[in-house]
mmCIF file of C-alpha atoms in Angstrom:
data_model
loop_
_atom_site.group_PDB
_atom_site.id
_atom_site.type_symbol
_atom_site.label_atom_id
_atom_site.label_comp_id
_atom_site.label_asym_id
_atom_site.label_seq_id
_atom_site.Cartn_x
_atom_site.Cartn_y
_atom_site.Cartn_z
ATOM 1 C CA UNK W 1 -0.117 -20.844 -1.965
ATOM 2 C CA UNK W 2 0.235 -18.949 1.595
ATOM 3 C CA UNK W 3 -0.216 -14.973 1.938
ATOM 4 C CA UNK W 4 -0.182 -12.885 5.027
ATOM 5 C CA UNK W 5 -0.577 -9.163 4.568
ATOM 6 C CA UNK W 6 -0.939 -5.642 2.708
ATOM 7 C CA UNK W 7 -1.174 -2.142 1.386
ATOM 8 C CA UNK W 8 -2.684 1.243 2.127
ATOM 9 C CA UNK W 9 -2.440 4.908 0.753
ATOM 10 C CA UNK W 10 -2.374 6.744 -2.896
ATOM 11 C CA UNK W 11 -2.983 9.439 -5.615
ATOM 12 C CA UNK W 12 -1.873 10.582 -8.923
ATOM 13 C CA UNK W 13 -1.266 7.756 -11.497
ATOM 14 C CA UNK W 14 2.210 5.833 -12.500
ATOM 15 C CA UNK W 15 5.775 5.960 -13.006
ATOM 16 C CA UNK W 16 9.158 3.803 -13.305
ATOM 17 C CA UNK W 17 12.420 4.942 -11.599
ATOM 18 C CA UNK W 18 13.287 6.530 -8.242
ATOM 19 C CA UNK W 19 14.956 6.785 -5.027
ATOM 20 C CA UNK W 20 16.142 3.771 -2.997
ATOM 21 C CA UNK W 21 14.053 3.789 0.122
ATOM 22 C CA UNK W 22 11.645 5.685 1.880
ATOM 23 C CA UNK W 23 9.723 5.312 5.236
ATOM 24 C CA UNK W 24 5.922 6.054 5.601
ATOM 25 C CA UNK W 25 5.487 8.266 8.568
ATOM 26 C CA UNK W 26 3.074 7.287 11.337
ATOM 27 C CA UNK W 27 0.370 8.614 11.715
ATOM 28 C CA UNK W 28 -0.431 9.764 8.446
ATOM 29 C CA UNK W 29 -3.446 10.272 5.794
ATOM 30 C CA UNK W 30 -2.862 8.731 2.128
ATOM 31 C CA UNK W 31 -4.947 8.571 -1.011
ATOM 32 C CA UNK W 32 -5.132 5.610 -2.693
ATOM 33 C CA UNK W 33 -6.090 5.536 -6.776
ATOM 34 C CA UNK W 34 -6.791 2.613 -8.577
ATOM 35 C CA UNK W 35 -6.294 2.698 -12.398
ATOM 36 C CA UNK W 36 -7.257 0.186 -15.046
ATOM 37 C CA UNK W 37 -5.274 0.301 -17.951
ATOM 38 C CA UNK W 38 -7.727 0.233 -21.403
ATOM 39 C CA UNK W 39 -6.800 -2.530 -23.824
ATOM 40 C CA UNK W 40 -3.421 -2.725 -26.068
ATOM 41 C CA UNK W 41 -2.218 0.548 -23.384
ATOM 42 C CA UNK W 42 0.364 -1.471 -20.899
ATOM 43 C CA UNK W 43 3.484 -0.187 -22.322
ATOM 44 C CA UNK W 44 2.118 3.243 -23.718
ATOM 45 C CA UNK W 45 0.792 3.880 -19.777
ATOM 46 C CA UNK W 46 4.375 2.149 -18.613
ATOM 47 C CA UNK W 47 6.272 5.163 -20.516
ATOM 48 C CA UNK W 48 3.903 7.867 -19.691
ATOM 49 C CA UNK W 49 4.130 6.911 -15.960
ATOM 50 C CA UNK W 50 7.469 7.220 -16.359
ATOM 51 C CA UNK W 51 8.127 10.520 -18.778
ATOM 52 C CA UNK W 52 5.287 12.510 -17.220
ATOM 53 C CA UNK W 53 3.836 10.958 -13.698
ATOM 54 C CA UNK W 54 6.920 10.491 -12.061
ATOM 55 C CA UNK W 55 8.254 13.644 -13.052
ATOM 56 C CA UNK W 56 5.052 15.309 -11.923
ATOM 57 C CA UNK W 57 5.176 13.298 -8.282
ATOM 58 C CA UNK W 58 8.704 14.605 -7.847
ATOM 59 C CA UNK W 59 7.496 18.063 -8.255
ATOM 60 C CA UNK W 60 4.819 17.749 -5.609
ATOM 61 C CA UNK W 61 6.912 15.689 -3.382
ATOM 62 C CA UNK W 62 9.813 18.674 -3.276
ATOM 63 C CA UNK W 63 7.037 21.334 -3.142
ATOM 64 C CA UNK W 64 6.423 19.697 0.091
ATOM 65 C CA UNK W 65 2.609 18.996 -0.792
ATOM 66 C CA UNK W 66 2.870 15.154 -0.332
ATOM 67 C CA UNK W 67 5.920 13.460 1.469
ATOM 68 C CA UNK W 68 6.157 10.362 -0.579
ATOM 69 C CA UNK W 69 4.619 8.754 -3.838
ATOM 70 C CA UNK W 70 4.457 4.953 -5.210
ATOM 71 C CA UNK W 71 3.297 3.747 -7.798
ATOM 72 C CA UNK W 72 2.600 -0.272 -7.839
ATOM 73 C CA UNK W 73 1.330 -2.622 -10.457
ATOM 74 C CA UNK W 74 -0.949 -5.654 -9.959
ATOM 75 C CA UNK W 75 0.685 -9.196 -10.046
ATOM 76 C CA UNK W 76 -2.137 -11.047 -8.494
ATOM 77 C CA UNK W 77 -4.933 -10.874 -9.336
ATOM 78 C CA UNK W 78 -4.414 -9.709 -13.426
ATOM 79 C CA UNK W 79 -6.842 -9.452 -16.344
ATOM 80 C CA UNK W 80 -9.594 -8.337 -17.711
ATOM 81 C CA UNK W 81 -11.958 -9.191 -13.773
ATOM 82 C CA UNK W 82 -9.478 -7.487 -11.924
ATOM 83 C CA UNK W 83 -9.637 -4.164 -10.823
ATOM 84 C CA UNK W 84 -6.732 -2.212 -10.449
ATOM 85 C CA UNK W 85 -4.018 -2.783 -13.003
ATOM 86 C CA UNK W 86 -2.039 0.390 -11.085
ATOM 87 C CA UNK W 87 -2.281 1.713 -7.711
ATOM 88 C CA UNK W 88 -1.060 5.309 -7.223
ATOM 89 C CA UNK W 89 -0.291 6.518 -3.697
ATOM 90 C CA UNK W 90 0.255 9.589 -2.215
ATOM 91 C CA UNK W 91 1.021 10.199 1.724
ATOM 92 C CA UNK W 92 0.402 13.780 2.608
ATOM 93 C CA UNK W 93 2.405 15.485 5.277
ATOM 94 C CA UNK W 94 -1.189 17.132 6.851
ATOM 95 C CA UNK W 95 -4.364 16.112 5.358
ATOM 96 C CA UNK W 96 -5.236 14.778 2.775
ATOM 97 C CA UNK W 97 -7.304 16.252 -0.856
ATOM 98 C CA UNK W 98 -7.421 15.984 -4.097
ATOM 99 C CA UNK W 99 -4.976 16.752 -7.165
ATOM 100 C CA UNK W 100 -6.700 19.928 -8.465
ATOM 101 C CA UNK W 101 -5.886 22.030 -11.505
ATOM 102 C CA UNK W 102 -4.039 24.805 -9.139
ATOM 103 C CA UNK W 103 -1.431 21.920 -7.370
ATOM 104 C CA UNK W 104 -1.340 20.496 -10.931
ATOM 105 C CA UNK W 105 -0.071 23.208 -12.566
ATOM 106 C CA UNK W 106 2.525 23.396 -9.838
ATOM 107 C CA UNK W 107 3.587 20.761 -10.048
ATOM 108 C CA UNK W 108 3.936 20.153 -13.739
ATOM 109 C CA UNK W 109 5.799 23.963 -14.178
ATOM 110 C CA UNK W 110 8.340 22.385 -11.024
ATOM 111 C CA UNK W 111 8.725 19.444 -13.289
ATOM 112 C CA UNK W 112 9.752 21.287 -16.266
ATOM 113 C CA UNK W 113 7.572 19.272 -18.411
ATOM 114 C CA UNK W 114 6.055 21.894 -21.576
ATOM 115 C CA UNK W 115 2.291 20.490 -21.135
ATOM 116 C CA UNK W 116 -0.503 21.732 -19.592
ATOM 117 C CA UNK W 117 -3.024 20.175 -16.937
ATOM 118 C CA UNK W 118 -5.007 19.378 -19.329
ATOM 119 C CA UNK W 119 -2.526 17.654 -21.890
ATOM 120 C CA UNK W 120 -1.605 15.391 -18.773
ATOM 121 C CA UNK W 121 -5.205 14.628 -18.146
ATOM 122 C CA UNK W 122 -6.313 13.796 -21.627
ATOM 123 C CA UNK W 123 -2.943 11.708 -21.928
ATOM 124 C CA UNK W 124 -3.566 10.003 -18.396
ATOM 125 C CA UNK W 125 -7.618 9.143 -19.386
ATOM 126 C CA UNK W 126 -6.677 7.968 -22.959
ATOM 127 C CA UNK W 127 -4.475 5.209 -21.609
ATOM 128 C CA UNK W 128 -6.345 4.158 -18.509
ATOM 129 C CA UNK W 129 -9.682 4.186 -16.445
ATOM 130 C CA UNK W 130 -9.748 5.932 -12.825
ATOM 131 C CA UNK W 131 -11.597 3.549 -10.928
ATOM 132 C CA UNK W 132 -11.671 4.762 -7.189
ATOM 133 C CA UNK W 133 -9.725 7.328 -5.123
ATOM 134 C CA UNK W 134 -9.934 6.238 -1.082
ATOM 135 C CA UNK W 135 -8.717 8.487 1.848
ATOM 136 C CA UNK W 136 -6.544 6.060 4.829
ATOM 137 C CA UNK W 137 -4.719 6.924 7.867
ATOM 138 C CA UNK W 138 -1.727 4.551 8.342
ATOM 139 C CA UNK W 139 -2.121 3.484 12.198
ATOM 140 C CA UNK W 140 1.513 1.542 12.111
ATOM 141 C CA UNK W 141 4.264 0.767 9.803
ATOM 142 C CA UNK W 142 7.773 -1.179 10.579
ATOM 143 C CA UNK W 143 10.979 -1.510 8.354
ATOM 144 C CA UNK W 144 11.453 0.398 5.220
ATOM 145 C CA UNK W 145 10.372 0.743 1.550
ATOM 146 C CA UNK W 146 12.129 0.210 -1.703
ATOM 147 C CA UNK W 147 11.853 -0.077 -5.211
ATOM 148 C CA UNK W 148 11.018 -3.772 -6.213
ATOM 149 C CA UNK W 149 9.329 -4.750 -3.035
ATOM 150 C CA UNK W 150 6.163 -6.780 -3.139
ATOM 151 C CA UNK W 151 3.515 -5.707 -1.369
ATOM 152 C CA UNK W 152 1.301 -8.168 -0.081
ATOM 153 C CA UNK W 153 -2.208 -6.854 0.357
ATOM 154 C CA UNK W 154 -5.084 -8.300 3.404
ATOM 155 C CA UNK W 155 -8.121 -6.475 2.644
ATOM 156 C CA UNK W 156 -10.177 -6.693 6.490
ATOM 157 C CA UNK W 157 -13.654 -6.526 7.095
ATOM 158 C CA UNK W 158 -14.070 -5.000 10.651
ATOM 159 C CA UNK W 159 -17.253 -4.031 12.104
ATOM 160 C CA UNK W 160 -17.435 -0.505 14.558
ATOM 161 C CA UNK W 161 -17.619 -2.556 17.563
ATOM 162 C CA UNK W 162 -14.358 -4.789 17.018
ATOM 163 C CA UNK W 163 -12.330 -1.966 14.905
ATOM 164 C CA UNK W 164 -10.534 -0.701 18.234
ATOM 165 C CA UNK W 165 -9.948 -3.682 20.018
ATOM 166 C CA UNK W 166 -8.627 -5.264 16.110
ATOM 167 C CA UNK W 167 -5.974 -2.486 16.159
ATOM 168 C CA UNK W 168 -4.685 -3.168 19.574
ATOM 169 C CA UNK W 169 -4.299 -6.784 18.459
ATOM 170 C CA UNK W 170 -2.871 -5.926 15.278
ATOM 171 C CA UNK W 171 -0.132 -3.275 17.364
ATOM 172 C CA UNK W 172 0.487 -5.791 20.203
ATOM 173 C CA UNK W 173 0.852 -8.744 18.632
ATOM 174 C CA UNK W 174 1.329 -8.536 15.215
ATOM 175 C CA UNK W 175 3.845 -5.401 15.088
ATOM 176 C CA UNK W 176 6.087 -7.139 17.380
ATOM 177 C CA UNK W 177 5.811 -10.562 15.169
ATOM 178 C CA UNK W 178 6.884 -8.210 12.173
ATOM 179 C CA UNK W 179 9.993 -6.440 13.683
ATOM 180 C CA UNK W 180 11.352 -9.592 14.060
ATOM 181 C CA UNK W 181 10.610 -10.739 10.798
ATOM 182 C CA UNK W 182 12.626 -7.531 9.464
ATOM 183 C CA UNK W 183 15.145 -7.784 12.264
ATOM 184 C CA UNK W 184 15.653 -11.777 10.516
ATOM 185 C CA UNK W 185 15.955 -10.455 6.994
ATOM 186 C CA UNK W 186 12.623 -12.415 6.126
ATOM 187 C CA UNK W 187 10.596 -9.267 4.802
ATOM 188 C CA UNK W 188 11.286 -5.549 4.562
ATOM 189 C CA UNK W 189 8.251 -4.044 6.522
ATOM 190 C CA UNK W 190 4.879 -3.840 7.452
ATOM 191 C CA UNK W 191 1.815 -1.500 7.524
ATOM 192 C CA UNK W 192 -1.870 -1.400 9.074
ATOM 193 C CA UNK W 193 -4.189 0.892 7.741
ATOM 194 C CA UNK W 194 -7.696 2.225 8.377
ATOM 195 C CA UNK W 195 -10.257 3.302 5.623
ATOM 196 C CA UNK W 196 -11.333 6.775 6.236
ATOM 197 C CA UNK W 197 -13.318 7.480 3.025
ATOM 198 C CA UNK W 198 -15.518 6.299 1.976
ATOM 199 C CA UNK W 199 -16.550 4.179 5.162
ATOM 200 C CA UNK W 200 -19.256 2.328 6.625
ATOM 201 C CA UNK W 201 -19.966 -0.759 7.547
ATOM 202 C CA UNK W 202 -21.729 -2.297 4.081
ATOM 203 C CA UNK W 203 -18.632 -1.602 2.110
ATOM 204 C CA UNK W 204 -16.147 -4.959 1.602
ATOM 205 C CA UNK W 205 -13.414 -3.337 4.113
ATOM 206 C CA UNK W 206 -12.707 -1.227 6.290
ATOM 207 C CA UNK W 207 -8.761 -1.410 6.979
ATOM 208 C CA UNK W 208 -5.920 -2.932 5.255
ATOM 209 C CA UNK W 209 -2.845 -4.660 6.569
ATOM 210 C CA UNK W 210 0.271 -4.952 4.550
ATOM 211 C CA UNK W 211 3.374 -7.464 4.658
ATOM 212 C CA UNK W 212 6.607 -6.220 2.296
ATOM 213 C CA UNK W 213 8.691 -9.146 0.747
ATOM 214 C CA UNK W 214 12.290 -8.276 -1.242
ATOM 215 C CA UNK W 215 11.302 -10.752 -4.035
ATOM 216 C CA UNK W 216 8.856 -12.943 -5.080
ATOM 217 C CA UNK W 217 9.879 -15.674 -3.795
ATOM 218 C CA UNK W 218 10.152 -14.695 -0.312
ATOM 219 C CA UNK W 219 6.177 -14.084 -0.515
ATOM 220 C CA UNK W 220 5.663 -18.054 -1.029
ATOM 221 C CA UNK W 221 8.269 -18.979 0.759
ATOM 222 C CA UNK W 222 7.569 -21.326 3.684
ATOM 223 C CA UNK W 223 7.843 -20.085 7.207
ATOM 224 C CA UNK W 224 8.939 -23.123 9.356
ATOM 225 C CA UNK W 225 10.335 -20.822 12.061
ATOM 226 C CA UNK W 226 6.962 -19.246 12.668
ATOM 227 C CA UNK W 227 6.404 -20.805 16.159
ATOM 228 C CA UNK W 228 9.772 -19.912 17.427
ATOM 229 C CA UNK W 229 9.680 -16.647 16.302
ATOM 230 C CA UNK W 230 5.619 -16.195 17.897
ATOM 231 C CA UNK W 231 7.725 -17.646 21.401
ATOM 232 C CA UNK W 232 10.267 -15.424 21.159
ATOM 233 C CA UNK W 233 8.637 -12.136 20.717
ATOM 234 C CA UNK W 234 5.080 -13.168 23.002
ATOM 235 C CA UNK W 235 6.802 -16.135 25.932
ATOM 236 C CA UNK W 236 3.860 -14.991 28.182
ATOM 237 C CA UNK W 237 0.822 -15.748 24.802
ATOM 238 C CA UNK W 238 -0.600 -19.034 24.048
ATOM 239 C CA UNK W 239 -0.266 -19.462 19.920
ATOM 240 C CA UNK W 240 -3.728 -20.923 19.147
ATOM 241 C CA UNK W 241 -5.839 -18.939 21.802
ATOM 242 C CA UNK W 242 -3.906 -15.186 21.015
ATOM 243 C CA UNK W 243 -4.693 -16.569 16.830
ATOM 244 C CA UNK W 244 -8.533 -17.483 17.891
ATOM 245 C CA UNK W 245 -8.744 -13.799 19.291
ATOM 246 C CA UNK W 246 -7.624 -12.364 15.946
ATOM 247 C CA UNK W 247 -10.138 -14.272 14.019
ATOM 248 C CA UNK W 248 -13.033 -13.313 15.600
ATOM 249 C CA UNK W 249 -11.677 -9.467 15.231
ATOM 250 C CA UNK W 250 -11.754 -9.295 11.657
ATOM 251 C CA UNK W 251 -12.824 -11.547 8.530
ATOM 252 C CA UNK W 252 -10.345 -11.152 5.483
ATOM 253 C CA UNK W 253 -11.915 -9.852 2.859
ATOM 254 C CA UNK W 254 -9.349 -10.407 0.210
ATOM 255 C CA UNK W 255 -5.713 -10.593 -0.356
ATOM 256 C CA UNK W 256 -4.009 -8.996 -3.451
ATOM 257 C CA UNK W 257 -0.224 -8.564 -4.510
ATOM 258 C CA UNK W 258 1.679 -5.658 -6.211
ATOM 259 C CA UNK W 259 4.767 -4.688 -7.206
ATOM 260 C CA UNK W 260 6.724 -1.094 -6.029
ATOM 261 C CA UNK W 261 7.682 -0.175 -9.894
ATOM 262 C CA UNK W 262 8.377 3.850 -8.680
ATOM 263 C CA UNK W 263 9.178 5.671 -5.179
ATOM 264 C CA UNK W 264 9.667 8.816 -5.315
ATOM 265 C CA UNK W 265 11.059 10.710 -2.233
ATOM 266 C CA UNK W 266 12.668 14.311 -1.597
ATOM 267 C CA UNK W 267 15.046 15.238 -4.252
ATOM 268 C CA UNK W 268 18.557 15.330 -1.829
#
């Protein structure tokens, strides 16, 4: 089983249905909240993300307080040892904070939803668990997003003294690399991602690259063309040595896939 890349940015909690595509812009701040949904819940949470959480993103999207919302749910890891079940994220237009009873309110009168902040709270912490909320500023993104995408997820462990010269390897070499994987029709995008909050150097990661696949089985599929492709975009890099470089950069920390269930974009 092969991976290569994923994720970065969120807020909020679930939801099911939305717009076709959407395009993270660059540079930009995103929360990220992880949910874990409590015990007989998954398809009470699945309509509540999509009756009151999407409804409630849309609100705040066309209010103009965040540009974009997804919501994704796990497919690797699942179960009771995994963490997230749900990952909510929110991209912000300016900078990034919290979803506080003022923007709440709203954005659930915008919706036209007859609750109150707290109704959606209570309803939201009866089905599931909020684990963390993290703070990252996307630092490159190619290709578009869609509904039904997988997200494929490399958690990196980067110390202070490699983090700059890792992002100028990850934007020199590996941007490039991923155009052309777009440009081929082999995946739909790609994202790298620095933690901003919390941070520090004894947490697990500190960025997070992310490779988008159309199905499933584009994420296992082999990639025999890989060299080609590496000669094509770099003729003047050596595979092996420019590939040595990147290892001693960063140590993956762990790699995770999702699913985009919702997208929710500007209503048109």
């Amino acid at each position: 089983m092969r991976f290569t890349r994923f994720l970065a940015a969120a807020l909020v909690a679930a939801a099911s249905l939305a717009p076709a595509c959407s395009q993270t812009p660059t540079p930009g701040y995103h929360t990220v909240a992880c949910f874990k949904v409590k015990p007989d819940n998954a398809a009470a949470f699945h309509k509540f993300a999509a009756d009151e959480v999407h409804k409630i993103a849309q609100g705040r999207v066309d209010s103009g307080e965040i540009s974009t919302f997804y919501l994704l749910r796990a497919v690797f890891p699942q179960g009771q040892s995994s963490e997230c079940d749900y990952v909510a994220v929110a991209i912000f237009p300016n900078m990034p904070h919290l979803l506080g009873n003022e923007e709440l309110s709203a954005a659930i009168k915008k919706s036209g939803l007859s609750i109150t902040p707290e109704d959606y709270v209570n309803h939201r912490n009866s089905l599931a668990t909020l684990i963390f909320v993290d703070v990252f500023q996307n630092q490159a993104f190619v290709g578009m997003v869609k509904k039904g995408d997988y997200f494929q997820v490399n958690y990196m462990r980067v110390s202070d003294a490699n983090m700059g010269d890792y992002l100028d390897w990850e934007k020199k070499v590996w941007k490039p690399l991923a155009e052309a994987y777009l440009k081929d029709g082999v995946r739909t995008g790609w994202s790298l991602n620095v933690r901003v909050l919390p941070s520090g150097s004894d947490l697990p990661y500190q960025a997070v690259t992310v490779d988008l696949f159309p199905s499933l089985d584009a994420v296992f599929a082999n990639d025999p063309q890989f060299y080609e492709r590496f000669r094509k975009v770099h003729p003047d890099k050596e595979l092996g040595t420019t590939f040595e470089q990147y290892e001693k950069l960063r140590a993956r920390a762990a790699v995770k896939l999702f699913v985009l269930e919702d997208l929710v974009t500007a209503s048109k």
